[in-house]
mmCIF file of C-alpha atoms and ligand atoms in Angstrom:
data_model
loop_
_atom_site.group_PDB
_atom_site.id
_atom_site.type_symbol
_atom_site.label_atom_id
_atom_site.label_comp_id
_atom_site.label_asym_id
_atom_site.label_seq_id
_atom_site.Cartn_x
_atom_site.Cartn_y
_atom_site.Cartn_z
ATOM 1 C CA MET N 1 0.000 0.000 0.000
ATOM 2 C CA LYS N 2 1.349 3.469 -0.861
ATOM 3 C CA GLU N 3 1.896 5.909 2.000
ATOM 4 C CA ILE N 4 -1.058 8.083 0.993
ATOM 5 C CA ASP N 5 -3.356 5.055 1.095
ATOM 6 C CA GLN N 6 -2.111 4.144 4.578
ATOM 7 C CA ILE N 7 -2.674 7.691 5.844
ATOM 8 C CA LEU N 8 -6.146 7.824 4.352
ATOM 9 C CA GLN N 9 -6.988 4.331 5.561
ATOM 10 C CA SER N 10 -6.331 5.363 9.158
ATOM 11 C CA GLN N 11 -8.379 8.557 8.693
ATOM 12 C CA LEU N 12 -11.235 6.518 7.239
ATOM 13 C CA ASN N 13 -11.034 4.113 10.177
ATOM 14 C CA GLU N 14 -11.286 7.066 12.546
ATOM 15 C CA ILE N 15 -14.383 8.345 10.719
ATOM 16 C CA LYS N 16 -15.915 4.874 11.057
ATOM 17 C CA GLU N 17 -15.058 4.698 14.776
ATOM 18 C CA GLN N 18 -16.719 8.077 15.324
ATOM 19 C CA GLY N 19 -19.833 6.701 13.636
ATOM 20 C CA THR N 20 -19.885 9.443 10.973
ATOM 21 C CA TYR N 21 -18.890 7.324 7.954
ATOM 22 C CA LYS N 22 -21.403 7.883 5.190
ATOM 23 C CA ASN N 23 -22.712 4.799 3.431
ATOM 24 C CA GLU N 24 -24.534 5.678 0.253
ATOM 25 C CA ARG N 25 -27.813 3.830 -0.107
ATOM 26 C CA ILE N 26 -28.340 2.758 -3.700
ATOM 27 C CA ILE N 27 -31.651 3.729 -5.287
ATOM 28 C CA GLU N 28 -32.726 1.297 -7.989
ATOM 29 C CA THR N 29 -35.461 3.423 -9.552
ATOM 30 C CA ALA N 30 -36.038 7.027 -10.687
ATOM 31 C CA GLN N 31 -36.330 9.740 -8.030
ATOM 32 C CA GLU N 32 -39.952 9.667 -6.829
ATOM 33 C CA SER N 33 -41.926 9.735 -3.591
ATOM 34 C CA GLU N 34 -41.788 5.927 -3.758
ATOM 35 C CA ILE N 35 -38.460 4.329 -4.699
ATOM 36 C CA ASN N 36 -36.748 0.942 -4.603
ATOM 37 C CA VAL N 37 -33.855 0.504 -2.188
ATOM 38 C CA ASN N 38 -32.256 -2.935 -1.742
ATOM 39 C CA GLY N 39 -35.013 -4.488 -3.806
ATOM 40 C CA LYS N 40 -37.641 -3.054 -1.481
ATOM 41 C CA LYS N 41 -40.244 -0.371 -2.162
ATOM 42 C CA VAL N 42 -39.906 2.491 0.329
ATOM 43 C CA LEU N 43 -41.527 5.863 0.845
ATOM 44 C CA ASN N 44 -38.931 8.491 0.146
ATOM 45 C CA PHE N 45 -38.659 11.387 2.616
ATOM 46 C CA CYS N 46 -35.120 12.499 1.934
ATOM 47 C CA ALA N 47 -34.965 14.095 -1.499
ATOM 48 C CA ASN N 48 -34.950 17.826 -2.250
ATOM 49 C CA ASN N 49 -37.564 16.987 -4.870
ATOM 50 C CA TYR N 50 -39.886 19.588 -3.346
ATOM 51 C CA LEU N 51 -42.267 19.954 -6.281
ATOM 52 C CA GLY N 52 -42.021 16.377 -7.534
ATOM 53 C CA LEU N 53 -40.474 17.540 -10.811
ATOM 54 C CA ALA N 54 -37.461 15.205 -10.711
ATOM 55 C CA ASN N 55 -39.261 12.658 -12.867
ATOM 56 C CA ASN N 56 -41.977 14.845 -14.367
ATOM 57 C CA SER N 57 -43.102 13.617 -17.794
ATOM 58 C CA GLU N 58 -43.207 17.089 -19.437
ATOM 59 C CA ILE N 59 -39.691 17.810 -18.226
ATOM 60 C CA ARG N 60 -38.402 14.423 -19.390
ATOM 61 C CA GLU N 61 -40.010 15.040 -22.784
ATOM 62 C CA ALA N 62 -38.421 18.508 -23.025
ATOM 63 C CA ALA N 63 -34.985 17.078 -22.191
ATOM 64 C CA MET N 64 -35.308 14.324 -24.819
ATOM 65 C CA LYS N 65 -36.405 16.797 -27.502
ATOM 66 C CA ALA N 66 -33.549 19.113 -26.550
ATOM 67 C CA ILE N 67 -31.029 16.350 -27.192
ATOM 68 C CA GLN N 68 -32.523 15.847 -30.659
ATOM 69 C CA GLU N 69 -32.459 19.541 -31.477
ATOM 70 C CA TRP N 70 -29.424 20.895 -29.623
ATOM 71 C CA GLY N 71 -27.236 17.820 -29.212
ATOM 72 C CA PHE N 72 -25.919 16.098 -26.132
ATOM 73 C CA GLY N 73 -23.034 18.333 -25.130
ATOM 74 C CA LEU N 74 -21.149 21.451 -26.084
ATOM 75 C CA GLY N 75 -17.571 20.536 -25.333
ATOM 76 C CA SER N 76 -16.812 24.119 -24.477
ATOM 77 C CA VAL N 77 -16.936 26.757 -21.799
ATOM 78 C CA ARG N 78 -19.476 29.497 -22.348
ATOM 79 C CA PHE N 79 -17.181 32.223 -23.708
ATOM 80 C CA ILE N 80 -15.479 30.079 -26.338
ATOM 81 C CA CYS N 81 -18.322 28.291 -28.113
ATOM 82 C CA GLY N 82 -20.579 27.029 -25.331
ATOM 83 C CA THR N 83 -23.440 29.524 -25.459
ATOM 84 C CA GLN N 84 -26.557 28.505 -27.381
ATOM 85 C CA THR N 85 -29.800 30.409 -27.757
ATOM 86 C CA ILE N 86 -31.278 28.236 -25.006
ATOM 87 C CA HIS N 87 -28.656 29.310 -22.439
ATOM 88 C CA LYS N 88 -29.631 32.939 -22.987
ATOM 89 C CA GLU N 89 -33.323 31.964 -22.789
ATOM 90 C CA LEU N 90 -32.835 30.213 -19.466
ATOM 91 C CA GLU N 91 -30.925 33.196 -18.046
ATOM 92 C CA GLN N 92 -33.706 35.531 -19.182
ATOM 93 C CA SER N 93 -36.373 33.217 -17.798
ATOM 94 C CA VAL N 94 -34.744 33.118 -14.341
ATOM 95 C CA SER N 95 -34.312 36.919 -14.364
ATOM 96 C CA ASP N 96 -37.985 37.374 -15.278
ATOM 97 C CA PHE N 97 -39.106 34.863 -12.646
ATOM 98 C CA LEU N 98 -37.162 36.574 -9.865
ATOM 99 C CA GLY N 99 -37.544 40.133 -11.169
ATOM 100 C CA MET N 100 -33.783 40.658 -11.352
ATOM 101 C CA GLU N 101 -31.829 42.538 -14.049
ATOM 102 C CA ASP N 102 -29.683 39.644 -15.203
ATOM 103 C CA THR N 103 -28.696 36.038 -14.495
ATOM 104 C CA ILE N 104 -25.619 33.902 -15.069
ATOM 105 C CA LEU N 105 -25.658 30.089 -15.157
ATOM 106 C CA TYR N 106 -23.135 27.858 -13.410
ATOM 107 C CA SER N 107 -22.634 24.085 -13.334
ATOM 108 C CA SER N 108 -23.909 24.101 -9.767
ATOM 109 C CA CYS N 109 -24.848 26.510 -7.013
ATOM 110 C CA PHE N 110 -21.726 25.327 -5.219
ATOM 111 C CA ASP N 111 -19.750 26.808 -8.126
ATOM 112 C CA ALA N 112 -21.921 29.930 -8.192
ATOM 113 C CA ASN N 113 -21.185 30.647 -4.533
ATOM 114 C CA GLY N 114 -17.566 29.635 -4.988
ATOM 115 C CA GLY N 115 -17.095 32.119 -7.809
ATOM 116 C CA LEU N 116 -18.990 35.109 -6.449
ATOM 117 C CA PHE N 117 -17.157 36.765 -3.568
ATOM 118 C CA GLU N 118 -13.564 36.839 -4.826
ATOM 119 C CA THR N 119 -14.835 38.216 -8.125
ATOM 120 C CA ILE N 120 -16.841 41.177 -6.883
ATOM 121 C CA LEU N 121 -15.178 42.077 -3.543
ATOM 122 C CA GLU N 122 -11.720 43.438 -2.802
ATOM 123 C CA GLN N 123 -9.790 44.004 0.404
ATOM 124 C CA GLU N 124 -11.450 47.359 1.089
ATOM 125 C CA ASP N 125 -14.793 45.523 1.180
ATOM 126 C CA ALA N 126 -16.407 43.375 3.871
ATOM 127 C CA VAL N 127 -18.666 40.359 3.915
ATOM 128 C CA PHE N 128 -21.022 39.553 6.815
ATOM 129 C CA SER N 129 -21.970 35.896 6.790
ATOM 130 C CA ASP N 130 -24.451 33.928 8.920
ATOM 131 C CA GLU N 131 -22.592 31.265 10.927
ATOM 132 C CA LEU N 132 -24.849 28.501 9.542
ATOM 133 C CA ASN N 133 -24.419 29.413 5.885
ATOM 134 C CA HIS N 134 -23.842 26.598 3.416
ATOM 135 C CA ALA N 135 -20.342 25.173 2.919
ATOM 136 C CA SER N 136 -20.162 26.662 -0.585
ATOM 137 C CA ILE N 137 -20.628 30.177 0.819
ATOM 138 C CA ILE N 138 -17.985 29.547 3.468
ATOM 139 C CA ASP N 139 -15.546 28.301 0.821
ATOM 140 C CA GLY N 140 -16.403 31.149 -1.565
ATOM 141 C CA ILE N 141 -15.800 33.751 1.150
ATOM 142 C CA ARG N 142 -12.483 32.110 2.071
ATOM 143 C CA LEU N 143 -11.265 32.685 -1.480
ATOM 144 C CA SER N 144 -11.998 36.416 -1.379
ATOM 145 C CA LYS N 145 -9.714 39.143 -0.030
ATOM 146 C CA ALA N 146 -12.641 40.958 1.615
ATOM 147 C CA GLN N 147 -12.741 41.489 5.393
ATOM 148 C CA LYS N 148 -14.775 38.706 6.972
ATOM 149 C CA PHE N 149 -17.387 38.915 9.709
ATOM 150 C CA ARG N 150 -19.433 35.950 10.932
ATOM 151 C CA TYR N 151 -22.666 36.682 12.781
ATOM 152 C CA LYS N 152 -24.697 34.328 14.958
ATOM 153 C CA ASN N 153 -27.450 32.428 13.176
ATOM 154 C CA CYS N 154 -30.293 34.842 12.300
ATOM 155 C CA ASP N 155 -29.171 37.124 15.164
ATOM 156 C CA MET N 156 -29.903 40.653 13.988
ATOM 157 C CA ASN N 157 -28.292 42.282 17.061
ATOM 158 C CA ASP N 158 -25.062 40.468 16.356
ATOM 159 C CA LEU N 159 -25.231 41.370 12.657
ATOM 160 C CA GLU N 160 -25.870 45.020 13.525
ATOM 161 C CA SER N 161 -22.940 45.187 15.938
ATOM 162 C CA LYS N 162 -20.655 43.821 13.212
ATOM 163 C CA LEU N 163 -22.006 46.287 10.642
ATOM 164 C CA ILE N 164 -21.330 49.159 13.083
ATOM 165 C CA GLU N 165 -17.778 47.896 13.626
ATOM 166 C CA SER N 166 -16.915 47.983 9.922
ATOM 167 C CA SER N 167 -15.917 50.969 7.829
ATOM 168 C CA ALA N 168 -15.534 48.953 4.644
ATOM 169 C CA ARG N 169 -16.165 50.444 1.187
ATOM 170 C CA VAL N 170 -18.749 47.835 0.134
ATOM 171 C CA LYS N 171 -20.562 45.782 2.777
ATOM 172 C CA LEU N 172 -22.253 42.565 1.694
ATOM 173 C CA ILE N 173 -24.554 40.632 4.033
ATOM 174 C CA VAL N 174 -24.858 36.970 3.051
ATOM 175 C CA THR N 175 -27.450 34.484 4.242
ATOM 176 C CA ASP N 176 -28.966 31.169 3.301
ATOM 177 C CA GLY N 177 -32.634 31.864 2.558
ATOM 178 C CA VAL N 178 -33.464 28.638 4.380
ATOM 179 C CA PHE N 179 -31.208 26.800 6.819
ATOM 180 C CA SER N 180 -31.480 23.237 5.658
ATOM 181 C CA MET N 181 -30.627 21.437 8.893
ATOM 182 C CA ASP N 182 -33.222 23.427 10.857
ATOM 183 C CA GLY N 183 -35.935 24.193 8.285
ATOM 184 C CA THR N 184 -35.873 27.856 9.322
ATOM 185 C CA ILE N 185 -36.423 30.730 6.929
ATOM 186 C CA ALA N 186 -33.952 33.611 7.299
ATOM 187 C CA PRO N 187 -35.424 36.974 8.436
ATOM 188 C CA VAL N 188 -34.658 38.547 5.065
ATOM 189 C CA ASP N 189 -36.897 41.552 5.854
ATOM 190 C CA SER N 190 -34.880 42.410 8.982
ATOM 191 C CA ILE N 191 -31.638 41.839 7.094
ATOM 192 C CA VAL N 192 -32.801 44.243 4.382
ATOM 193 C CA GLN N 193 -33.673 46.842 7.050
ATOM 194 C CA LEU N 194 -30.171 46.639 8.502
ATOM 195 C CA ALA N 195 -28.690 46.757 5.022
ATOM 196 C CA ASN N 196 -30.576 50.006 4.367
ATOM 197 C CA LYS N 197 -29.464 51.470 7.675
ATOM 198 C CA TYR N 198 -25.781 50.652 7.127
ATOM 199 C CA ASN N 199 -25.636 51.010 3.353
ATOM 200 C CA ALA N 200 -24.969 47.319 2.767
ATOM 201 C CA LEU N 201 -25.925 44.903 -0.004
ATOM 202 C CA VAL N 202 -27.885 41.690 0.601
ATOM 203 C CA MET N 203 -27.126 38.319 -0.949
ATOM 204 C CA VAL N 204 -29.426 35.330 -0.386
ATOM 205 C CA ASP N 205 -28.687 31.702 -1.271
ATOM 206 C CA ASP N 206 -32.179 30.400 -1.976
ATOM 207 C CA CYS N 207 -31.408 26.780 -2.866
ATOM 208 C CA HIS N 208 -34.025 25.504 -0.394
ATOM 209 C CA ALA N 209 -36.594 28.137 -1.375
ATOM 210 C CA THR N 210 -36.554 28.887 -5.115
ATOM 211 C CA GLY N 211 -39.657 27.511 -6.770
ATOM 212 C CA PHE N 212 -41.769 26.884 -3.677
ATOM 213 C CA ILE N 213 -41.262 29.388 -0.826
ATOM 214 C CA GLY N 214 -43.308 32.574 -1.125
ATOM 215 C CA LYS N 215 -46.731 32.865 -2.713
ATOM 216 C CA ASN N 216 -45.342 32.449 -6.218
ATOM 217 C CA GLY N 217 -42.351 30.323 -5.310
ATOM 218 C CA LYS N 218 -39.915 33.200 -5.725
ATOM 219 C CA GLY N 219 -38.125 32.363 -2.538
ATOM 220 C CA SER N 220 -37.373 33.697 0.914
ATOM 221 C CA GLY N 221 -37.316 37.318 -0.329
ATOM 222 C CA GLU N 222 -40.887 36.970 -1.552
ATOM 223 C CA HIS N 223 -41.888 35.135 1.652
ATOM 224 C CA CYS N 224 -40.572 38.093 3.684
ATOM 225 C CA GLY N 225 -42.054 40.710 1.314
ATOM 226 C CA VAL N 226 -38.705 42.172 0.248
ATOM 227 C CA LEU N 227 -37.799 40.311 -2.939
ATOM 228 C CA ASP N 228 -37.142 43.569 -4.807
ATOM 229 C CA LYS N 229 -34.698 44.686 -2.088
ATOM 230 C CA VAL N 230 -32.421 41.652 -2.365
ATOM 231 C CA ASP N 231 -29.355 42.523 -4.452
ATOM 232 C CA ILE N 232 -27.974 39.088 -5.266
ATOM 233 C CA ILE N 233 -29.720 35.694 -5.335
ATOM 234 C CA SER N 234 -27.885 32.435 -5.870
ATOM 235 C CA SER N 235 -29.789 29.205 -6.301
ATOM 236 C CA THR N 236 -29.845 25.739 -7.786
ATOM 237 C CA PHE N 237 -31.683 23.769 -10.443
ATOM 238 C CA GLY N 238 -30.835 20.669 -8.400
ATOM 239 C CA LYS N 239 -33.734 20.815 -5.966
ATOM 240 C CA ALA N 240 -37.248 22.160 -6.705
ATOM 241 C CA LEU N 241 -36.508 23.244 -10.295
ATOM 242 C CA GLY N 242 -36.321 19.719 -11.722
ATOM 243 C CA GLY N 243 -33.709 18.326 -9.354
ATOM 244 C CA ALA N 244 -31.046 17.622 -11.984
ATOM 245 C CA SER N 245 -28.136 20.018 -11.645
ATOM 246 C CA GLY N 246 -26.941 23.514 -12.404
ATOM 247 C CA GLY N 247 -27.000 26.766 -10.490
ATOM 248 C CA PHE N 248 -27.225 30.488 -11.100
ATOM 249 C CA ILE N 249 -26.710 33.979 -9.747
ATOM 250 C CA SER N 250 -29.250 36.717 -10.427
ATOM 251 C CA ALA N 251 -28.277 40.324 -9.733
ATOM 252 C CA SER N 252 -27.697 43.706 -11.389
ATOM 253 C CA LYS N 253 -26.317 43.792 -14.946
ATOM 254 C CA ASN N 254 -22.947 45.009 -13.711
ATOM 255 C CA ILE N 255 -22.567 42.256 -11.135
ATOM 256 C CA VAL N 256 -23.551 39.558 -13.641
ATOM 257 C CA ASP N 257 -21.348 41.002 -16.384
ATOM 258 C CA THR N 258 -18.387 41.129 -13.993
ATOM 259 C CA LEU N 259 -19.003 37.473 -13.104
ATOM 260 C CA ARG N 260 -19.030 36.579 -16.816
ATOM 261 C CA GLN N 261 -15.663 38.307 -17.231
ATOM 262 C CA LYS N 262 -13.897 37.095 -14.105
ATOM 263 C CA SER N 263 -15.682 34.361 -12.128
ATOM 264 C CA ARG N 264 -13.399 31.337 -12.260
ATOM 265 C CA PRO N 265 -15.934 28.443 -12.018
ATOM 266 C CA TYR N 266 -17.841 30.113 -14.892
ATOM 267 C CA LEU N 267 -14.836 30.860 -17.086
ATOM 268 C CA PHE N 268 -13.022 27.586 -16.597
ATOM 269 C CA SER N 269 -15.811 25.005 -16.506
ATOM 270 C CA ASN N 270 -17.977 23.482 -19.213
ATOM 271 C CA SER N 271 -21.267 24.934 -20.352
ATOM 272 C CA LEU N 272 -24.498 23.383 -19.008
ATOM 273 C CA ALA N 273 -25.678 20.533 -21.267
ATOM 274 C CA PRO N 274 -28.575 21.455 -23.596
ATOM 275 C CA ALA N 275 -30.937 18.817 -22.192
ATOM 276 C CA LEU N 276 -30.527 20.316 -18.724
ATOM 277 C CA VAL N 277 -31.025 23.857 -19.953
ATOM 278 C CA VAL N 278 -34.247 23.115 -21.807
ATOM 279 C CA ALA N 279 -35.563 20.934 -18.976
ATOM 280 C CA CYS N 280 -34.919 23.726 -16.451
ATOM 281 C CA LEU N 281 -36.728 26.187 -18.740
ATOM 282 C CA LYS N 282 -39.681 23.800 -18.696
ATOM 283 C CA ALA N 283 -39.527 23.510 -14.897
ATOM 284 C CA ILE N 284 -39.716 27.305 -14.487
ATOM 285 C CA ASN N 285 -42.526 27.400 -17.019
ATOM 286 C CA ILE N 286 -44.513 24.745 -15.095
ATOM 287 C CA ILE N 287 -44.085 26.562 -11.786
ATOM 288 C CA SER N 288 -44.899 29.985 -13.237
ATOM 289 C CA LYS N 289 -48.182 29.004 -14.799
ATOM 290 C CA ASN N 290 -49.521 26.639 -12.185
ATOM 291 C CA LYS N 291 -49.523 27.306 -8.446
ATOM 292 C CA ASN N 292 -51.054 23.913 -7.584
ATOM 293 C CA LEU N 293 -47.741 22.239 -6.888
ATOM 294 C CA ILE N 294 -46.754 24.970 -4.428
ATOM 295 C CA LEU N 295 -50.177 24.805 -2.744
ATOM 296 C CA LYS N 296 -50.020 21.011 -2.476
ATOM 297 C CA LEU N 297 -46.539 21.159 -0.963
ATOM 298 C CA HIS N 298 -47.760 23.756 1.511
ATOM 299 C CA ASP N 299 -50.748 21.545 2.457
ATOM 300 C CA ASN N 300 -48.509 18.498 2.884
ATOM 301 C CA THR N 301 -46.139 20.524 5.056
ATOM 302 C CA THR N 302 -48.867 21.834 7.347
ATOM 303 C CA TYR N 303 -50.502 18.421 7.651
ATOM 304 C CA PHE N 304 -47.287 16.527 8.382
ATOM 305 C CA ARG N 305 -45.903 19.108 10.827
ATOM 306 C CA ASP N 306 -49.221 19.191 12.753
ATOM 307 C CA GLN N 307 -49.619 15.415 12.884
ATOM 308 C CA ILE N 308 -46.066 14.628 13.907
ATOM 309 C CA LYS N 309 -46.310 17.148 16.769
ATOM 310 C CA GLU N 310 -49.649 15.726 17.792
ATOM 311 C CA ILE N 311 -48.201 12.239 18.268
ATOM 312 C CA GLY N 312 -45.598 13.665 20.638
ATOM 313 C CA TYR N 313 -42.496 14.567 18.667
ATOM 314 C CA GLU N 314 -40.687 17.872 18.961
ATOM 315 C CA VAL N 315 -40.202 19.564 15.624
ATOM 316 C CA LYS N 316 -37.904 22.444 14.666
ATOM 317 C CA GLY N 317 -38.208 25.139 12.052
ATOM 318 C CA ASP N 318 -40.787 27.284 10.286
ATOM 319 C CA SER N 319 -43.506 26.125 7.950
ATOM 320 C CA HIS N 320 -40.973 24.635 5.555
ATOM 321 C CA PRO N 321 -41.078 21.143 3.971
ATOM 322 C CA ILE N 322 -37.808 20.363 5.733
ATOM 323 C CA VAL N 323 -39.104 18.907 9.007
ATOM 324 C CA PRO N 324 -36.354 18.270 11.585
ATOM 325 C CA ILE N 325 -37.769 15.819 14.145
ATOM 326 C CA MET N 326 -35.649 16.269 17.258
ATOM 327 C CA ILE N 327 -34.349 13.063 18.880
ATOM 328 C CA TYR N 328 -31.249 14.654 20.513
ATOM 329 C CA ASP N 329 -29.426 11.357 21.102
ATOM 330 C CA ALA N 330 -27.444 10.283 17.996
ATOM 331 C CA LYS N 331 -27.805 6.536 18.608
ATOM 332 C CA GLN N 332 -31.548 6.824 19.153
ATOM 333 C CA ALA N 333 -31.863 8.786 15.910
ATOM 334 C CA VAL N 334 -30.047 6.034 14.004
ATOM 335 C CA ALA N 335 -32.141 3.329 15.722
ATOM 336 C CA LEU N 336 -35.352 5.151 14.817
ATOM 337 C CA SER N 337 -34.344 5.619 11.176
ATOM 338 C CA GLU N 338 -33.429 1.927 10.919
ATOM 339 C CA MET N 339 -36.703 0.829 12.460
ATOM 340 C CA LEU N 340 -38.592 3.162 10.124
ATOM 341 C CA LEU N 341 -36.823 1.622 7.153
ATOM 342 C CA GLU N 342 -38.169 -1.754 8.265
ATOM 343 C CA GLU N 343 -41.582 -0.118 7.929
ATOM 344 C CA ASN N 344 -40.620 1.078 4.426
ATOM 345 C CA ILE N 345 -40.061 4.693 5.470
ATOM 346 C CA TYR N 346 -36.805 6.100 4.158
ATOM 347 C CA VAL N 347 -35.505 8.996 6.288
ATOM 348 C CA ILE N 348 -32.021 10.123 7.252
ATOM 349 C CA PRO N 349 -30.717 10.748 10.784
ATOM 350 C CA PHE N 350 -28.354 13.701 11.221
ATOM 351 C CA SER N 351 -25.937 13.978 14.108
ATOM 352 C CA PHE N 352 -22.641 15.678 15.007
ATOM 353 C CA PRO N 353 -20.690 17.088 13.132
ATOM 354 C CA VAL N 354 -23.472 17.929 10.663
ATOM 355 C CA VAL N 355 -25.552 19.373 13.543
ATOM 356 C CA PRO N 356 -24.327 20.425 17.026
ATOM 357 C CA LYS N 357 -23.539 17.684 19.587
ATOM 358 C CA GLY N 358 -26.645 16.424 21.397
ATOM 359 C CA GLN N 359 -28.935 17.824 18.679
ATOM 360 C CA ALA N 360 -29.433 14.668 16.603
ATOM 361 C CA ARG N 361 -32.538 14.597 14.502
ATOM 362 C CA ILE N 362 -34.409 12.828 11.752
ATOM 363 C CA ARG N 363 -34.853 15.158 8.822
ATOM 364 C CA VAL N 364 -38.042 14.523 6.890
ATOM 365 C CA GLN N 365 -38.325 16.254 3.539
ATOM 366 C CA LEU N 366 -41.743 16.607 2.039
ATOM 367 C CA SER N 367 -42.712 16.866 -1.594
ATOM 368 C CA SER N 368 -45.871 17.935 -3.373
ATOM 369 C CA SER N 369 -45.818 14.457 -4.898
ATOM 370 C CA HIS N 370 -46.461 12.768 -1.522
ATOM 371 C CA THR N 371 -50.062 11.622 -1.254
ATOM 372 C CA LYS N 372 -52.151 11.993 1.911
ATOM 373 C CA GLU N 373 -52.061 8.185 2.292
ATOM 374 C CA GLN N 374 -48.276 8.164 2.142
ATOM 375 C CA LEU N 375 -48.086 10.864 4.809
ATOM 376 C CA GLN N 376 -50.583 9.000 6.997
ATOM 377 C CA HIS N 377 -48.612 5.787 6.609
ATOM 378 C CA SER N 378 -45.411 7.543 7.667
ATOM 379 C CA ILE N 379 -47.065 9.194 10.702
ATOM 380 C CA LYS N 380 -48.350 5.800 11.808
ATOM 381 C CA ALA N 381 -44.846 4.321 11.464
ATOM 382 C CA PHE N 382 -43.317 7.260 13.368
ATOM 383 C CA ARG N 383 -45.828 6.684 16.168
ATOM 384 C CA GLU N 384 -45.239 2.930 16.438
ATOM 385 C CA CYS N 385 -41.442 3.074 16.147
ATOM 386 C CA GLY N 386 -41.175 6.103 18.468
ATOM 387 C CA LYS N 387 -43.210 4.263 21.118
ATOM 388 C CA ALA N 388 -41.191 1.050 20.726
ATOM 389 C CA LEU N 389 -37.983 3.018 21.306
ATOM 390 C CA ASN N 390 -39.456 5.103 24.173
ATOM 391 C CA ILE N 391 -38.850 8.335 22.264
ATOM 392 C CA ILE N 392 -42.450 9.474 22.527
HETATM 393 C C1 PLP K 1 -27.948 26.322 0.736
HETATM 394 C C2 PLP K 1 -27.250 25.601 -0.365
HETATM 395 N N1 PLP K 1 -26.405 26.272 -1.146
HETATM 396 C C3 PLP K 1 -25.754 25.659 -2.168
HETATM 397 C C4 PLP K 1 -25.948 24.316 -2.441
HETATM 398 C C5 PLP K 1 -25.238 23.686 -3.582
HETATM 399 O O1 PLP K 1 -26.130 23.522 -4.647
HETATM 400 P P1 PLP K 1 -25.750 22.598 -5.887
HETATM 401 O O2 PLP K 1 -26.206 21.229 -5.568
HETATM 402 O O3 PLP K 1 -26.435 23.227 -7.048
HETATM 403 O O4 PLP K 1 -24.260 22.676 -6.011
HETATM 404 C C6 PLP K 1 -26.833 23.584 -1.642
HETATM 405 C C7 PLP K 1 -27.046 22.141 -1.906
HETATM 406 O O5 PLP K 1 -27.004 21.311 -1.035
HETATM 407 C C8 PLP K 1 -27.498 24.237 -0.587
HETATM 408 O O6 PLP K 1 -28.358 23.563 0.201
#
């Protein structure tokens, strides 16, 4: 064995001893509310397939047609020969949907966040980041020369004290629109108020909100009534908007144009494949003209959150389809998830280091494609397994 393999082997053993080694469960079917795992049909409560579009027939059809018309791949970055009419259409469609001046596509939202801060901020500038922001924001900020401030999760007093402390040229406040471990929606309205008071810009990563949070699915800004006051939105096509992959940043023309000129994950990475682009256009089109999916998801969320509390579980978060069911003890959370799997309910337990020590939970993720019967079946299983393990 080479030295590197020995070093990594011992690190991997340590991860296993700590109980945080991730085994990937293999899904043997398409992504749906009911999937096959290990030859067994299970109800799926762990995908970010919020609007059930991951295997939507219209979207599949659009992707297949796109391959016929536009080919499979482009073999190029955007600025060389990787921009087709459809890429411009998708950028325009996202801008129209969110009411922003312009939009730039990336291969993922991880890349979008990774390529934002170092491109638009310099050392005279400062970034104020929520402590629970996504890893891609943390990494993106690390790459930039801007002064860095980290404020306590959703704590407006802490944010304000940091804004007062700074005399930077440009101040940029950055928050996840929704914190995905807790299912909480960021107080974007209060953030905007502070931004006005201290002449700062606001950037929101709306990966867990675009398409379904807010009356028209325009995200946490719409939910908080301040969508038009948010300066920069980053988000993904990998969750509600079809669930495949790809990300984007929507902002002013100058910000987007600067990203096109200088943002490294955009300049030095391949163009989004045509099938994805056309399928994402279709996803936005479906959401824009029909609010039923959003309403159904909202109904499912209210029903499930109410029922799970009623049977005695403690639940975190706002009225978001991410439902963290608090178990606190990591081993109990694993035991409950395993027992639920026996009952054909597929959920994931989260424990340290993904969440703070002693805060283990089962994270249920709801979709508009879950039926009432499926939700009832899962509540029944949660009740029986929770009782058997003395959790409720
Ligand atoms: C808040 C947040 N930002 C960024 C990302 C990355 O998105 P993508 O999968 O498009 O890279 C995720 C995905 O997990 C996310 O939850």
